[in-house]
Coordinates of C-alpha atoms in Angstrom, one line a residue:
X30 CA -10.0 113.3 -9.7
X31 CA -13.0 110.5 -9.6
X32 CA -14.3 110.6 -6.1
X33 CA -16.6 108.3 -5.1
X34 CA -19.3 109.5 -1.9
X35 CA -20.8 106.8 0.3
X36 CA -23.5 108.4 2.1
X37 CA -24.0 111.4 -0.5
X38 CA -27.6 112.2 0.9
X39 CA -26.5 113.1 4.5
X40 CA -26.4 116.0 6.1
X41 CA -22.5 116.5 5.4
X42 CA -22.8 114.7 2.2
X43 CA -24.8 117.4 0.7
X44 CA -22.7 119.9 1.0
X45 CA -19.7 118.2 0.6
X46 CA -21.5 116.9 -3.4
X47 CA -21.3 119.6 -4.5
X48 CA -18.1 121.6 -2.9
X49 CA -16.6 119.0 -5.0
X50 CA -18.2 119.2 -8.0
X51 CA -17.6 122.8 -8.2
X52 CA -13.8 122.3 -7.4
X53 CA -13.4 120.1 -11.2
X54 CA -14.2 116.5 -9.5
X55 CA -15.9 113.4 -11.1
X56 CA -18.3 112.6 -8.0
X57 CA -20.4 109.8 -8.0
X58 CA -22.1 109.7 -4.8
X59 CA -22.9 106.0 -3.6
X60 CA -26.8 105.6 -2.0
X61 CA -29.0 103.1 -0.8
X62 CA -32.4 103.4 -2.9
X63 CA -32.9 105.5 -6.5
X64 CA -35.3 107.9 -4.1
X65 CA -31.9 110.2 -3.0
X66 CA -31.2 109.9 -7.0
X67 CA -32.3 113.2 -7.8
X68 CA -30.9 115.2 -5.5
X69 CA -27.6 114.1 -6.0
X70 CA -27.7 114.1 -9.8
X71 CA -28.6 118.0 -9.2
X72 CA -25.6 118.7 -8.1
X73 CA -23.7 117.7 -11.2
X74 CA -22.6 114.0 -9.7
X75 CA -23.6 110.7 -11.4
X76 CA -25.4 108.0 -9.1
X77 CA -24.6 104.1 -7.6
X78 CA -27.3 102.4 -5.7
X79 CA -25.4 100.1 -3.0
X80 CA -25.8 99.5 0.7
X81 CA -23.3 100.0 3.0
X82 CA -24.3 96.7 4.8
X83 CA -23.9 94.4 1.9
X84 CA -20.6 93.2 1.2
X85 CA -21.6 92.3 -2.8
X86 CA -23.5 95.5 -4.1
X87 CA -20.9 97.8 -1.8
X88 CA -18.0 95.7 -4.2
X89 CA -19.7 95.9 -7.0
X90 CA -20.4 99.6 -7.0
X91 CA -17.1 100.8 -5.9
X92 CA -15.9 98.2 -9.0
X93 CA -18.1 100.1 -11.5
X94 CA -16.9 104.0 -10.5
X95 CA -13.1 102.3 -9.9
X96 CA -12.7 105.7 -8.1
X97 CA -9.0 107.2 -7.0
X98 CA -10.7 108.6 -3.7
X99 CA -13.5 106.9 -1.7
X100 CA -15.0 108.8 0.5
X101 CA -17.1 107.3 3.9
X102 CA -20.2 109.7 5.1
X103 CA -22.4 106.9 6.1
X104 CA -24.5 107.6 9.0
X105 CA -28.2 106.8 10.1
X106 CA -29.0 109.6 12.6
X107 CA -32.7 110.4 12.3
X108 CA -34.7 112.3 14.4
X109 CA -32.2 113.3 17.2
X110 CA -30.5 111.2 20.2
X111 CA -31.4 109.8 23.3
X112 CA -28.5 110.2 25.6
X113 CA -30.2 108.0 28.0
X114 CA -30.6 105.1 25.2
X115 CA -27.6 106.0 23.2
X116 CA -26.7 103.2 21.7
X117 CA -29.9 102.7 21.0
X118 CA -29.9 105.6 18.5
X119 CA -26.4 104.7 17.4
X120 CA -27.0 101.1 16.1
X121 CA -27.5 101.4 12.9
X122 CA -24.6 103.7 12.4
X123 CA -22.3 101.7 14.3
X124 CA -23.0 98.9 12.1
X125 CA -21.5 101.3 9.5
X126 CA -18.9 102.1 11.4
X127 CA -18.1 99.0 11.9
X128 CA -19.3 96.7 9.0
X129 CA -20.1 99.3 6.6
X130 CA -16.1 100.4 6.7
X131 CA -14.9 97.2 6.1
X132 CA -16.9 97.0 3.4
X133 CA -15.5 99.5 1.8
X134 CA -12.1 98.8 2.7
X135 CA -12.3 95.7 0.9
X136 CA -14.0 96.8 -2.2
X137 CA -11.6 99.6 -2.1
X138 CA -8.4 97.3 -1.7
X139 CA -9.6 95.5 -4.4
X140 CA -10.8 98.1 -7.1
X141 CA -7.2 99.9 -6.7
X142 CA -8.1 102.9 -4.3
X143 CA -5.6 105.1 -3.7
X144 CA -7.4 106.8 -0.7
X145 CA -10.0 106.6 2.4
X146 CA -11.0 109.5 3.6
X147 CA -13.8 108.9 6.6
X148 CA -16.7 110.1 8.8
X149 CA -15.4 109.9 12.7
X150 CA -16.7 111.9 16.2
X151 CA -15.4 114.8 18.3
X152 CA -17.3 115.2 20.9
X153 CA -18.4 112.9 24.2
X154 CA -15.8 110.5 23.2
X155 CA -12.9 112.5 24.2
X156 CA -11.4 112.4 27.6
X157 CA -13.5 114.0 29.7
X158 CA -11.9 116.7 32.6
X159 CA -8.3 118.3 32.7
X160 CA -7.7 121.0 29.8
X161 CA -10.9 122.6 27.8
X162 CA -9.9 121.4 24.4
X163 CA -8.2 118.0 23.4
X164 CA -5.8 117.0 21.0
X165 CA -5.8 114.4 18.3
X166 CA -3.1 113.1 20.8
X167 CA -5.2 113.0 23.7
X168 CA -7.1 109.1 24.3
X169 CA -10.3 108.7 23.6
X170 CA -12.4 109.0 27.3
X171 CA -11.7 105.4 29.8
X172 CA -14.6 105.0 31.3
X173 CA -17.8 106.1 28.7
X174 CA -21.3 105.6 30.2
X175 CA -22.3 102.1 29.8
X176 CA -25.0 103.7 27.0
X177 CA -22.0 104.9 25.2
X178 CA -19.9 101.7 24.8
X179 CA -20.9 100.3 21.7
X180 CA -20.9 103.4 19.9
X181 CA -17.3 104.3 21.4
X182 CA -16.3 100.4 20.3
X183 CA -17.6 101.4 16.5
X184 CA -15.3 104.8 16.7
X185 CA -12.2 103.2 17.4
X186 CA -13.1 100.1 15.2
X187 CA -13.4 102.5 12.2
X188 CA -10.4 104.7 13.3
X189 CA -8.1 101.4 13.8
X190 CA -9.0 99.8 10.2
X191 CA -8.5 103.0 8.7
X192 CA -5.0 104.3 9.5
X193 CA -3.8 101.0 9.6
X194 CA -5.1 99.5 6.6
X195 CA -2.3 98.4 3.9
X196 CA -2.1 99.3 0.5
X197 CA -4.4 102.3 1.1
X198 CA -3.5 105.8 1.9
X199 CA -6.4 106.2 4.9
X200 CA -7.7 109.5 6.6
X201 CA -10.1 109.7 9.4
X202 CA -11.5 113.5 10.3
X203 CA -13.4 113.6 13.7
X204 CA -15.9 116.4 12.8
X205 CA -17.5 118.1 15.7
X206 CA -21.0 119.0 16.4
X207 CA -22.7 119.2 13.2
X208 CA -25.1 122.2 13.0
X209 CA -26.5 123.5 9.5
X210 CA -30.0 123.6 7.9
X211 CA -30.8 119.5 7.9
X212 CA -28.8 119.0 11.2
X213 CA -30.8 118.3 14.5
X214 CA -28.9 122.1 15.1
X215 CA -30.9 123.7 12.2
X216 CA -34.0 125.0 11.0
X217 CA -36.8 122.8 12.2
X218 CA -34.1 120.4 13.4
X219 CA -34.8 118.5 16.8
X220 CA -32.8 120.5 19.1
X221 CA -34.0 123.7 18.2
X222 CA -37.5 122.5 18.7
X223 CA -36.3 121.1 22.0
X224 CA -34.7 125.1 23.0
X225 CA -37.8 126.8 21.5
X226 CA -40.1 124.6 23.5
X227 CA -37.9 125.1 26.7
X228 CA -37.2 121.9 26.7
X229 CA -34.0 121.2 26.9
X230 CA -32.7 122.1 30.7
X231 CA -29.1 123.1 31.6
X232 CA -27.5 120.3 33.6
X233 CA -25.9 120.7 36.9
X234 CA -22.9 123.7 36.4
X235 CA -23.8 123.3 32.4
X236 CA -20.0 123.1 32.2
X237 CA -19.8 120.5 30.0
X238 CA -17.7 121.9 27.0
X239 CA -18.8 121.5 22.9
X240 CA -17.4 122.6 19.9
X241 CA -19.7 123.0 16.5
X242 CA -18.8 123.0 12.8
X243 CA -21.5 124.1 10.4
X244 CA -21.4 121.4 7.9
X245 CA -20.3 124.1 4.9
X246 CA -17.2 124.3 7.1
X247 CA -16.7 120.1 7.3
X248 CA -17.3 119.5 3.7
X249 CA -14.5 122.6 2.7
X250 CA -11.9 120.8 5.1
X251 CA -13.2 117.6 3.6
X252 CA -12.6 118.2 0.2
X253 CA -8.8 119.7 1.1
X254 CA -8.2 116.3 2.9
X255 CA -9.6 114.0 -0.5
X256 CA -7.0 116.4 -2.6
X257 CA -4.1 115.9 -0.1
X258 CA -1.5 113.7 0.9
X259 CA -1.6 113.7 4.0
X260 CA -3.1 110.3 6.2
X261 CA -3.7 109.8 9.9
X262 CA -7.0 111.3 12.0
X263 CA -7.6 115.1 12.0
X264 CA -10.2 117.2 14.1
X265 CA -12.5 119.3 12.6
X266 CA -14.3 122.4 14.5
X267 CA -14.8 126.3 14.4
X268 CA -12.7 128.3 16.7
X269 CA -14.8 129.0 19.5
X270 CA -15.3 125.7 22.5
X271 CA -18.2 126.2 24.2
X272 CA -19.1 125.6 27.6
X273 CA -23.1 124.8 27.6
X274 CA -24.3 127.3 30.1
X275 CA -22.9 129.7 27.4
X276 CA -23.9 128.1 24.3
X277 CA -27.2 126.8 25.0
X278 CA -28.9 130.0 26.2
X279 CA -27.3 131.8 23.2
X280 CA -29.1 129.6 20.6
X281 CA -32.0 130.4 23.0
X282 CA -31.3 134.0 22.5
X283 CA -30.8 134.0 18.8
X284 CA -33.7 131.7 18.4
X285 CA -36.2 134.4 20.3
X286 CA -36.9 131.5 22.7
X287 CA -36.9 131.8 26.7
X288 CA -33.6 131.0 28.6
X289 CA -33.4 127.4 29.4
X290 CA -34.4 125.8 32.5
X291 CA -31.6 124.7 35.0
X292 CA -32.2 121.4 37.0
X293 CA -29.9 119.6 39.7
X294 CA -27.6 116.6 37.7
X295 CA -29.4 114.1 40.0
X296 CA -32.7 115.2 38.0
X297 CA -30.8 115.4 34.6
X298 CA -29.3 112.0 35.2
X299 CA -33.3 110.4 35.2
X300 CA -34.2 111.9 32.3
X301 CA -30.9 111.9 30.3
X302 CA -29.2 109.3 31.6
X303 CA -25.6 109.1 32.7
X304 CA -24.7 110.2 29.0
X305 CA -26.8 113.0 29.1
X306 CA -24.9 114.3 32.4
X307 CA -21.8 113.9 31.1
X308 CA -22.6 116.0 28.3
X309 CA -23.5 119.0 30.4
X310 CA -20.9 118.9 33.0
X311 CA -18.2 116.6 31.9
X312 CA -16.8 116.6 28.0
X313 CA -14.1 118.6 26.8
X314 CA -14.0 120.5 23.0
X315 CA -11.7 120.2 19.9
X316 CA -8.7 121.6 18.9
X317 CA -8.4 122.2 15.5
X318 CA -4.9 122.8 14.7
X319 CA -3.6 120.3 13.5
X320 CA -6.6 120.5 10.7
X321 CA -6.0 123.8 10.2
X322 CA -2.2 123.8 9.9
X323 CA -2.6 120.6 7.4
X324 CA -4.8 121.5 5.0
X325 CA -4.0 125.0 5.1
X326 CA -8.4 125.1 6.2
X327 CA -9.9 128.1 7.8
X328 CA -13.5 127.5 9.5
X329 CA -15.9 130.3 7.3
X330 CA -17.5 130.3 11.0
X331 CA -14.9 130.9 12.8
X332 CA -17.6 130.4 16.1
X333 CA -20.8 128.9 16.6
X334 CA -22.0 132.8 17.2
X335 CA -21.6 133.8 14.1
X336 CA -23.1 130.7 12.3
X337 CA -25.8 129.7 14.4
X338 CA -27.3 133.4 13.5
X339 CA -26.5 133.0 10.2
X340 CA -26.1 129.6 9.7
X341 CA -29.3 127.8 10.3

């Protein structure tokens, strides 16, 4: 099948290359400059310079690969989040959320795509309190913190076009927590420097809930969604939800750093913002079984545990 991968440099995108390559694919993965070339070609996929923000070169790339599947991994997340500015750090992925999808839809629509298979969130943006894990049939939290808004506006813009777009069959998989070796949850990644420096406090009770997916895990599911049938949105995590005061001082543990501080939520709300308190005592975690039961996937982490020692 000729797949064509915007965003092939990412974090996901680079394992999710060459998962398809080795499964028979023609993969061309779609980047912005001819610096990323390399890598990509190194994984047995050809290369298309276009950027997602540009209506023409996004057209005319997708025209030249006239791929069956197109698939959206466009993000610009470097160098962590600040949950007190969080839109801040999501601006120039919620343009590709926003713009960047419709681009492709319409490129897509008119190169003859059969499929869209795209990049969406499982995390913050779920309704917060009641049962540990939500459903893809839960809504999407009421009231985010007014730092959150934009980016929840770009999630549901993306989610919207894409299972309702006509003429295309259109798939959105809400991956969770991305940890993995270029992931802020990764070797030298910014969150692991934050836990090894003991800087990165428990909030209030810390009962905020997460679920993780090592991106190995996302790009397997990924490629079984691109090869299926099946359309509509889909969560994608390991087995194991996480409250923080259980996962945090774990990665602590398993990174030989000290336990993490705890502070009162009126001093994590300062420095983290409304967001950030949310995200330690407020957010709920994935269920995964209607990805599972689809795509007949199985995490290879079946829990963060397992993966964050091995994993990283």
């Amino acid at each position: 099948m000729k797949v064509l991968v915007a965003g092939a440099t990412g974090g996901l995108g680079r394992s999710l290359v060459p998962q398809l390559v080795a499964a028979g694919h023609d993969v061309t993965g779609m980047i912005r400059s001819e610096s990323g070339a390399a890598g990509v070609r190194a994984f047995g996929a050809d290369v298309v310079l276009a950027d997602g923000l540009d209506a023409a070169s996004v057209r005319d790339a997708v025209d030249s690969v006239r791929p069956e599947v197109v698939v959206h991994q466009m993000t610009a997340l470097k160098g962590g989040i600040d949950f007190k500015h969080f839109d801040e750090s999501f601006a120039m992925t919620n343009r590709l959320r926003t713009e960047g999808t419709d681009n492709l839809l319409a490129a897509s629509r008119a190169a003859g795509v059969r499929r869209i298979v795209v990049q969406s969130y499982a995390g913050w943006n779920l309704q917060h309190g009641g049962s540990a894990t939500k459903t893809e049939a839960d809504p999407f939290e009421a009231q985010p913190a007014p730092s959150q808004r934009e980016t929840m506006a770009g999630l549901k813009h993306l989610e919207s076009v894409v299972t309702g777009a006509e003429g295309i069959e259109g798939v959105v998989l809400r991956y969770a927590s991305f940890y993995g070796p270029t992931g802020d949850i990764g070797k030298g990644g910014s969150m692991v420097e934050l836990v090894r420096k003991r800087r990165l406090p428990i909030i209030g009770d810390g009962t905020g809930v997460w679920s993780f997916v090592h991106y190995d895990d996302a790009a397997a599911v990924t490629v079984k969604a691109i090869e299926s049938n099946a359309t509509g949105v889909y969560q994608v995590a390991d087995d194991d939800p996480a409250q923080v005061a259980v996962w945090l001082p774990e990665l602590a543990r398993i990174l030989g750093a000290k336990a993490p501080r705890r502070v009162p939520t009126w001093i994590g709300r300062l420095a983290a913002g409304d967001a950030g308190v949310a995200a330690f005592t407020e957010i709920r975690g994935v269920d995964n079984t209607l990805a599972k039961t689809t795509f007949d996937w199985q995490p290879g982490y079946a829990s963060w545990r397992e993966g964050f020692r091995n994993g990283l």
